[in-house]
Short mmCIF file of C-alpha atoms and ligand atoms in Angstrom, two decimals:
data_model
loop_
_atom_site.label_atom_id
_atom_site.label_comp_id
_atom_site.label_asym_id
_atom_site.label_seq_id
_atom_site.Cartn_x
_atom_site.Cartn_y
_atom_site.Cartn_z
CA UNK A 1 0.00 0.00 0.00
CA UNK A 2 2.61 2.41 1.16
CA UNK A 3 5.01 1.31 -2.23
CA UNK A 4 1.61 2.27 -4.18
CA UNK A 5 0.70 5.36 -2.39
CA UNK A 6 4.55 6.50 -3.49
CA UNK A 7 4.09 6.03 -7.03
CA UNK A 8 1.16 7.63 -7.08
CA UNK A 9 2.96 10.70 -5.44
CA UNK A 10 5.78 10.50 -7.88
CA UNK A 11 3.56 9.95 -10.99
CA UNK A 12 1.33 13.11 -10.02
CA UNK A 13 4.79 15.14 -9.11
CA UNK A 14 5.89 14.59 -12.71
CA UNK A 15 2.24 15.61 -14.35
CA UNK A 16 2.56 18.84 -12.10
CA UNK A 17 6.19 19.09 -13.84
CA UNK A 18 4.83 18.51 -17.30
CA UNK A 19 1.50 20.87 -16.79
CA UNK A 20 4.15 23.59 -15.52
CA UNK A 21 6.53 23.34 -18.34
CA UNK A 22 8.61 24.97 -19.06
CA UNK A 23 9.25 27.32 -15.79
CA UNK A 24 13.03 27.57 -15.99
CA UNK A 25 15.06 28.86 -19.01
CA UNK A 26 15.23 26.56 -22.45
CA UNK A 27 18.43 26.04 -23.85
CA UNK A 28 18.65 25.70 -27.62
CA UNK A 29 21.77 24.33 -28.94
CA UNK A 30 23.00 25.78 -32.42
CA UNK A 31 25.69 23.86 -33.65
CA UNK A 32 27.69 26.52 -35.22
CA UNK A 33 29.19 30.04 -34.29
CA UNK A 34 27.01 33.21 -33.03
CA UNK A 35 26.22 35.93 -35.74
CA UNK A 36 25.94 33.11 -38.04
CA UNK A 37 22.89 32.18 -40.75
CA UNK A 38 22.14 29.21 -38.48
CA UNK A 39 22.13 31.59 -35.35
CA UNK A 40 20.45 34.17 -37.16
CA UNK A 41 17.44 31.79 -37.63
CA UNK A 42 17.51 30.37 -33.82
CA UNK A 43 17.59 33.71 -32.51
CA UNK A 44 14.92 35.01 -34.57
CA UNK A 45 13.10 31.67 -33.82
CA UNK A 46 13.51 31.86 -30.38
CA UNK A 47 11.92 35.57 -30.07
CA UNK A 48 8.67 33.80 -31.64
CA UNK A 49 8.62 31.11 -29.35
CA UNK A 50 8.73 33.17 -26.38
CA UNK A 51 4.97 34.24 -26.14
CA UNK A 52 3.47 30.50 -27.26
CA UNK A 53 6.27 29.48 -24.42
CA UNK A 54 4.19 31.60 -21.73
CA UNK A 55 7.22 34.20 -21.70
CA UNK A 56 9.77 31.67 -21.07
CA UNK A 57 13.65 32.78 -21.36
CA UNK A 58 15.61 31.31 -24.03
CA UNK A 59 18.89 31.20 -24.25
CA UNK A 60 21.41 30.55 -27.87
CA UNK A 61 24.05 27.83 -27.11
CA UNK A 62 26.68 28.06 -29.67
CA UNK A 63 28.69 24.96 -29.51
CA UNK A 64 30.58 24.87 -33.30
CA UNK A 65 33.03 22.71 -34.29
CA UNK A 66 33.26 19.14 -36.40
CA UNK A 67 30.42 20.62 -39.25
CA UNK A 68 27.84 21.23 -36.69
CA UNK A 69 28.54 17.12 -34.90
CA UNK A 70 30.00 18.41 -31.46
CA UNK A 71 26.74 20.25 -31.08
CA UNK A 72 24.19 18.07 -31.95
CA UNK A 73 26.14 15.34 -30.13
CA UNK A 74 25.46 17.57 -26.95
CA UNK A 75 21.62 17.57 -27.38
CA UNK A 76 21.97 13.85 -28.20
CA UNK A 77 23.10 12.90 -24.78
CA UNK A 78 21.28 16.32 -22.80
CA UNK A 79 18.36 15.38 -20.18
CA UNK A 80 15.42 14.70 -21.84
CA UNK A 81 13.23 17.00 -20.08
CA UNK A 82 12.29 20.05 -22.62
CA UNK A 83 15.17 22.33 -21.73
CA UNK A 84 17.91 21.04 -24.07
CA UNK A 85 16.72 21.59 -27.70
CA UNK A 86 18.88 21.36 -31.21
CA UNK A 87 18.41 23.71 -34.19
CA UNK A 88 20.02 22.19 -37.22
CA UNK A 89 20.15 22.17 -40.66
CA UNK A 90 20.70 20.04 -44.27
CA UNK A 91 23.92 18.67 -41.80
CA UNK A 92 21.88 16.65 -39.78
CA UNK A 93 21.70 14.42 -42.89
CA UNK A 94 24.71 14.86 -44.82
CA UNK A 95 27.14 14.00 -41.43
CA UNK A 96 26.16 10.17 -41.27
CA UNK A 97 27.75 9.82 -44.72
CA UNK A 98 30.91 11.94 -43.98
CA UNK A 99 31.91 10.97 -40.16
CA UNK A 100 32.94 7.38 -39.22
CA UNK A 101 33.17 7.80 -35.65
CA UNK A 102 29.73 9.87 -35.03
CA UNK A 103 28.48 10.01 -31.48
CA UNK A 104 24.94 9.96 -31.98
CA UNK A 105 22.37 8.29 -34.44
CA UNK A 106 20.68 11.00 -36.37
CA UNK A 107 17.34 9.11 -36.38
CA UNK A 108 17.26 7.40 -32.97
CA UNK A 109 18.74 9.67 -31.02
CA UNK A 110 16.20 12.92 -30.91
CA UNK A 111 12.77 13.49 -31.29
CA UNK A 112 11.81 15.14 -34.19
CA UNK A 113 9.56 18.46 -33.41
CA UNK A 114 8.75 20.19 -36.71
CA UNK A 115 10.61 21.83 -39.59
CA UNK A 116 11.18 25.44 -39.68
CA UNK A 117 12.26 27.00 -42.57
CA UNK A 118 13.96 26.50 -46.63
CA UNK A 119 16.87 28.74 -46.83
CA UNK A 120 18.58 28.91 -50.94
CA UNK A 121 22.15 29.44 -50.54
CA UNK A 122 24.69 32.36 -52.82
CA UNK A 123 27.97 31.51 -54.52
CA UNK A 124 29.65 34.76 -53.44
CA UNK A 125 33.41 36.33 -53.78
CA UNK A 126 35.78 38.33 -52.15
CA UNK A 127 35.39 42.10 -52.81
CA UNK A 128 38.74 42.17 -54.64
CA UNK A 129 37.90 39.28 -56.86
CA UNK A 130 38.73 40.37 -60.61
CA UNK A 131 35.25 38.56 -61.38
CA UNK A 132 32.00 40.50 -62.33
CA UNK A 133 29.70 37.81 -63.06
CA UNK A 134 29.20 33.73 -63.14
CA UNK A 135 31.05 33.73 -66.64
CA UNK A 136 34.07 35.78 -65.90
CA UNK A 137 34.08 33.84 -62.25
CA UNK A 138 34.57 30.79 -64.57
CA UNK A 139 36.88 31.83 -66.47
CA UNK A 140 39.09 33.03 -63.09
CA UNK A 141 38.98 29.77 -62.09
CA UNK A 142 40.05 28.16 -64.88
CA UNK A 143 42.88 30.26 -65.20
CA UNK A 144 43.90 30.23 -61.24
CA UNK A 145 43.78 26.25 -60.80
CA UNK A 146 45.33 24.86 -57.65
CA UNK A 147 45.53 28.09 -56.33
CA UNK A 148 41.84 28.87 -54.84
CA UNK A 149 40.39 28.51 -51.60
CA UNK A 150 36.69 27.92 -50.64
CA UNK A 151 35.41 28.67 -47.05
CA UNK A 152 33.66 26.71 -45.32
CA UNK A 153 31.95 25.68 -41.70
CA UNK A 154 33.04 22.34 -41.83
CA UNK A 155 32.56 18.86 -43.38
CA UNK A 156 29.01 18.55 -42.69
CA UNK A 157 28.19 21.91 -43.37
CA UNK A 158 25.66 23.33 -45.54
CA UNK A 159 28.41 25.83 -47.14
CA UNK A 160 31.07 22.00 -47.52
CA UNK A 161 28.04 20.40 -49.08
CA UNK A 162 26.93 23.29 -51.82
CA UNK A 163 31.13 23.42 -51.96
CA UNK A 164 31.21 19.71 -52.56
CA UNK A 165 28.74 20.31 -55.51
CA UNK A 166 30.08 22.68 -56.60
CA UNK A 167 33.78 21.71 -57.72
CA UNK A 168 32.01 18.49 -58.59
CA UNK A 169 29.98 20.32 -60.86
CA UNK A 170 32.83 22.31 -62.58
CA UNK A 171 35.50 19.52 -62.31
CA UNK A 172 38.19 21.71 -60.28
CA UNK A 173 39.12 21.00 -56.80
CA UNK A 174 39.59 23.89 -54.64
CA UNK A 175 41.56 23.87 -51.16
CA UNK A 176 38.63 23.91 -48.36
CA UNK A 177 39.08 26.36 -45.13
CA UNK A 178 37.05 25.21 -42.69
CA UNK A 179 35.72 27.13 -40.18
CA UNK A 180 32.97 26.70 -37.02
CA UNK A 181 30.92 28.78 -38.71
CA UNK A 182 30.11 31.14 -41.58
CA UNK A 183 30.41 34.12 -39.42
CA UNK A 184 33.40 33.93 -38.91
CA UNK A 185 34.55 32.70 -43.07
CA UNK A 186 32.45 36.25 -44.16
CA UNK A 187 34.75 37.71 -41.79
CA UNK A 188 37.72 36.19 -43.51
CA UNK A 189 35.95 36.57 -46.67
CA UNK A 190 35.41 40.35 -46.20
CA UNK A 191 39.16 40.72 -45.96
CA UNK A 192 40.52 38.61 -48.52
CA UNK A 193 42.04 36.17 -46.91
CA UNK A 194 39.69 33.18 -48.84
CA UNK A 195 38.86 33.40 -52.03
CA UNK A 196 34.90 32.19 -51.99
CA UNK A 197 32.48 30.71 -50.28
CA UNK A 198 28.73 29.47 -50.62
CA UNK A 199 26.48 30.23 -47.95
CA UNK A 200 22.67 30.63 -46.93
CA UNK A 201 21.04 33.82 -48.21
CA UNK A 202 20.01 34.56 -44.50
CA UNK A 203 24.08 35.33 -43.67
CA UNK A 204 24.90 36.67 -47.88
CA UNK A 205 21.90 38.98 -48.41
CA UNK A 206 23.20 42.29 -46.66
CA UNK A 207 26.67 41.79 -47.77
CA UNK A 208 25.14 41.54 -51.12
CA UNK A 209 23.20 44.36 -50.84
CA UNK A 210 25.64 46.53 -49.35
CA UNK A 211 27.87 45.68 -52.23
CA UNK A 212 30.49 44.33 -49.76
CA UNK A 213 31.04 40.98 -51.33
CA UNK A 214 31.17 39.76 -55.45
CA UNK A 215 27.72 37.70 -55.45
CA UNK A 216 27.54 35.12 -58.76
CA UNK A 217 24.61 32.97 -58.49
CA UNK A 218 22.02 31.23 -56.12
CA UNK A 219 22.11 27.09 -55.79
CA UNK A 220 18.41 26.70 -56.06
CA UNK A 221 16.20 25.95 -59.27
CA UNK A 222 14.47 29.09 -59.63
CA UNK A 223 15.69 32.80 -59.44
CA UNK A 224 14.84 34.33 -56.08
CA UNK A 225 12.16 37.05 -55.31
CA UNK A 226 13.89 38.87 -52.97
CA UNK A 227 15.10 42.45 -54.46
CA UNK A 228 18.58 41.58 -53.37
CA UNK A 229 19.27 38.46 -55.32
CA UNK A 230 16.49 38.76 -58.07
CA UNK A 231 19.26 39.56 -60.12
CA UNK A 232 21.57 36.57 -59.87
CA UNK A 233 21.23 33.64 -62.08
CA UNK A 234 20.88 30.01 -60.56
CA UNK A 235 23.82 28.25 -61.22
CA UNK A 236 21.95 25.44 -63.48
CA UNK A 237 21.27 28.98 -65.66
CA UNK A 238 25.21 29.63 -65.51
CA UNK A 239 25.64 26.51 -67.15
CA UNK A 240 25.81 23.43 -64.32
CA UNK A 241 22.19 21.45 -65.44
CA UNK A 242 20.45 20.35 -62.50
CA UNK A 243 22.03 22.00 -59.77
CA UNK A 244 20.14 22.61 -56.66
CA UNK A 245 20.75 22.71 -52.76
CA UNK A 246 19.08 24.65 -50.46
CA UNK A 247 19.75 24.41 -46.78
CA UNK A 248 16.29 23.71 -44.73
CA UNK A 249 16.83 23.82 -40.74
CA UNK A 250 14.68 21.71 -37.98
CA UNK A 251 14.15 21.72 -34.67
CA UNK A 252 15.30 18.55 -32.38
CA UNK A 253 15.05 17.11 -28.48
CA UNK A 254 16.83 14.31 -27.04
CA UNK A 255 15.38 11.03 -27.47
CA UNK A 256 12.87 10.54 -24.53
CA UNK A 257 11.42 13.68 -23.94
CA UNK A 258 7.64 13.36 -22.84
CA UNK A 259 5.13 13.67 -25.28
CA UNK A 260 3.16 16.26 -23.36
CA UNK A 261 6.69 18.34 -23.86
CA UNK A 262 6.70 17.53 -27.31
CA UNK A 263 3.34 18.85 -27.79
CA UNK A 264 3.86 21.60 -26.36
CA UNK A 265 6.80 22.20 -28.02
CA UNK A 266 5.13 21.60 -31.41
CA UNK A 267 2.02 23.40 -30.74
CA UNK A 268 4.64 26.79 -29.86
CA UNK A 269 6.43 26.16 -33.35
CA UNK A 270 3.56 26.33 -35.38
CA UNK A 271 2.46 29.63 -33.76
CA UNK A 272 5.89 30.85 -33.81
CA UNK A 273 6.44 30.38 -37.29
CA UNK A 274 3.23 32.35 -38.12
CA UNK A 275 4.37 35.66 -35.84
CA UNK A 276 4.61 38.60 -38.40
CA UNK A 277 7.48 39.41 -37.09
CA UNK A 278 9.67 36.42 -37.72
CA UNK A 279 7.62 36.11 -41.37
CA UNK A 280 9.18 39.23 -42.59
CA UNK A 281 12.47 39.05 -41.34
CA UNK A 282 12.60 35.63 -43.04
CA UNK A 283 11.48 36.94 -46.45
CA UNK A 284 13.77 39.95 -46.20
CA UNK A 285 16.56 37.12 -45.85
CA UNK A 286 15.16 34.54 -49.12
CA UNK A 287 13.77 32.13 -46.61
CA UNK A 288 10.68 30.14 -46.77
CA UNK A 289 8.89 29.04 -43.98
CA UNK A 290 7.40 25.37 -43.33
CA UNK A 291 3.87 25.40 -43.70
CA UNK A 292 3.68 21.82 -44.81
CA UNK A 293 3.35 18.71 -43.60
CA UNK A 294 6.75 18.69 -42.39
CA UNK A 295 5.34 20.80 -39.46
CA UNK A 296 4.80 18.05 -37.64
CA UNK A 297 6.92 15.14 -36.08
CA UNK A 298 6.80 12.29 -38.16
CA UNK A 299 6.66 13.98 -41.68
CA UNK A 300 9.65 16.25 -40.36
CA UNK A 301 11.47 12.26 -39.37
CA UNK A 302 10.91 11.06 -42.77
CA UNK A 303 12.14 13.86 -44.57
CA UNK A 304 15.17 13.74 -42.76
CA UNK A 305 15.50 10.16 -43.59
CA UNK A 306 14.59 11.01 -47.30
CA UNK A 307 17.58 13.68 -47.07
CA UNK A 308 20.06 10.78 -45.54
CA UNK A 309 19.34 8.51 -48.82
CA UNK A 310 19.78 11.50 -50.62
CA UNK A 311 22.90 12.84 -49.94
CA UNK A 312 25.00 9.46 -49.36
CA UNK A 313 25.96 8.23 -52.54
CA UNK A 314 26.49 11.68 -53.51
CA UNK A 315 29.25 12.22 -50.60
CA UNK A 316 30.60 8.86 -50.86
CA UNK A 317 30.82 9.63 -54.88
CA UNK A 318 32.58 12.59 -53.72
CA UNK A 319 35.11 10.41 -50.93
CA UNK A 320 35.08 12.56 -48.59
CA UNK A 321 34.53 12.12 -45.00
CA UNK A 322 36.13 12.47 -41.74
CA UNK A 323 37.40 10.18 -38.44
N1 LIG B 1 26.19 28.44 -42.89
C1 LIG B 1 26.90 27.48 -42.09
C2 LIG B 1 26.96 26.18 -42.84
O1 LIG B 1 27.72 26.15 -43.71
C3 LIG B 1 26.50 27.28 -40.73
C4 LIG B 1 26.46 28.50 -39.90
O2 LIG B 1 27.46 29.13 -39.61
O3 LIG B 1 25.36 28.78 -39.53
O4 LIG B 1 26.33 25.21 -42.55
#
């Protein structure tokens, strides 16, 4: 009697716990460096979130390094209580094809919440690059073989994968500079010390604007609406049929967290992702946001797995990949 009274005490503690979720700070991990396109989404995200979240404080972890792995590995093996989340991107599937030794399972290890937004990625330049446009960037690299360097944010990265398609694509290998984010590769970029880089519209689209950096094409299939980038041709245009990438980000928990969490959790996302606010900072930056299926847990899981089958045999075409 007394064992049974007990678990009845313990099993109406934790409903109290769920019911009051969440009523101390949420961590969300972002597995690359602050100020970057990945950031830029999370913090935008989590300002949305707030108000669905009954007020609740949320803070940016930026844990970069390994193409995004040492932070979602983090999440992987957090408490699965609500307050460690994940925001990643197109790396969540393209890392189990590049890393040998990964320390999670991408589709065992988290729960899947919902997708958040489609993000088309820019092939841009350094400002001093003696290239005004896709055909006179071709014909640079041509004539500077072996001696250009791409940034990146790691193998794993969105920036290595568009990279990865991209000397495929043209037949030239460049030397990769990895980084643990794009932040700091603009930053580099800005100043000349790497040549080019490809990277989501959300961190390109000011630079571009601002004249700051050469811009030559965007990855997707289509030309882009927003005034910014209207103007550059997709690279399948510029002569490479059939490319397209864009980088789409999710949001994760670790494996176990309570359902009544992950409702709640979901339920804040989809009113989140319709806040005016975060809308038209999104379409300022050439984003589109989730409005699909892919909202919700399961879709968002088999996507992912879609994206896994996807990318492999294009990586390990590629041999690349990393201990
Ligand atoms: N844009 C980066 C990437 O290449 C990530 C970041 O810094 O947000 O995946």
């Amino acid at each position: 009697m007394k064992r049974f009274l007990t678990t009845c005490v313990l099993v109406a503690a934790a409903h109290t716990a769920l019911a009051d979720y969440p009523d101390k700070p949420i961590s969300i991990v972002v597995p690359f460096t602050a100020g970057g396109p990945t950031d830029k989404v999370a913090r935008d995200l989590a300002e949305a979130l707030r108000k669905p979240l009954g007020g609740a404080t949320i803070v940016i972890d930026n844990v970069g390094g390994a193409g995004g792995t040492l932070g979602a590995t983090k999440v992987a093996r957090a408490a699965p209580d609500g307050y460690t989340l994940l925001l990643h991107h197109i790396g969540l599937s393209t890392a189990p094809a590049l890393y040998r030794n990964m320390q999670y399972k991408t589709l065992d290890d988290f729960e899947y919440l919902g997708m958040i937004n489609e993000v088309p990625m820019t092939l841009i330049g350094k400002p001093s690059l003696p290239a005004e446009n896709y055909a006179e960037l071709a014909k640079w690299i041509d004539a500077n073989k072996g001696k250009i360097n791409l940034a990146n944010a790691g193998l794993g990265a969105a920036s290595h994968l568009c990279g990865l398609l991209f000397m495929s694509a043209i037949k030239i290998d460049m030397q990769t500079v990895p980084y643990k984010g794009t932040a700091p590769a603009m930053t580099d970029l800005l100043g000349g010390q790497v040549d080019l880089m490809c990277d989501q519209s959300t961190n390109t689209t000011s630079q571009i604007e601002g004249g700051k950096v050469k811009a030559y094409a965007v990855t997707t299939a289509k030309r882009l609406t927003t005034p910014a980038l209207a103007k550059l041709p997709t690279l399948d245009e510029a002569g490479l049929k059939g490319f397209n990438v864009s980088v789409w980000h999710g949001l994760y928990a670790p494996k176990g967290t309570p359902k009544p969490v992950l409702d709640k959790l979901n339920a804040a996302l989809r009113t989140a992702l319709k806040d005016p606010e975060f809308m038209k900072r999104e379409e300022a930056l050439g984003a589109v946001i989730i409005t699909d299926g892919r909202l919700g847990g399961a879709e968002h899981k088999r996507f992912v797995e879609g994206e896994i089958n996807k990318w492999a045999p294009i990586i390990k075409a590629a041999g690349q990949y990393a201990d």
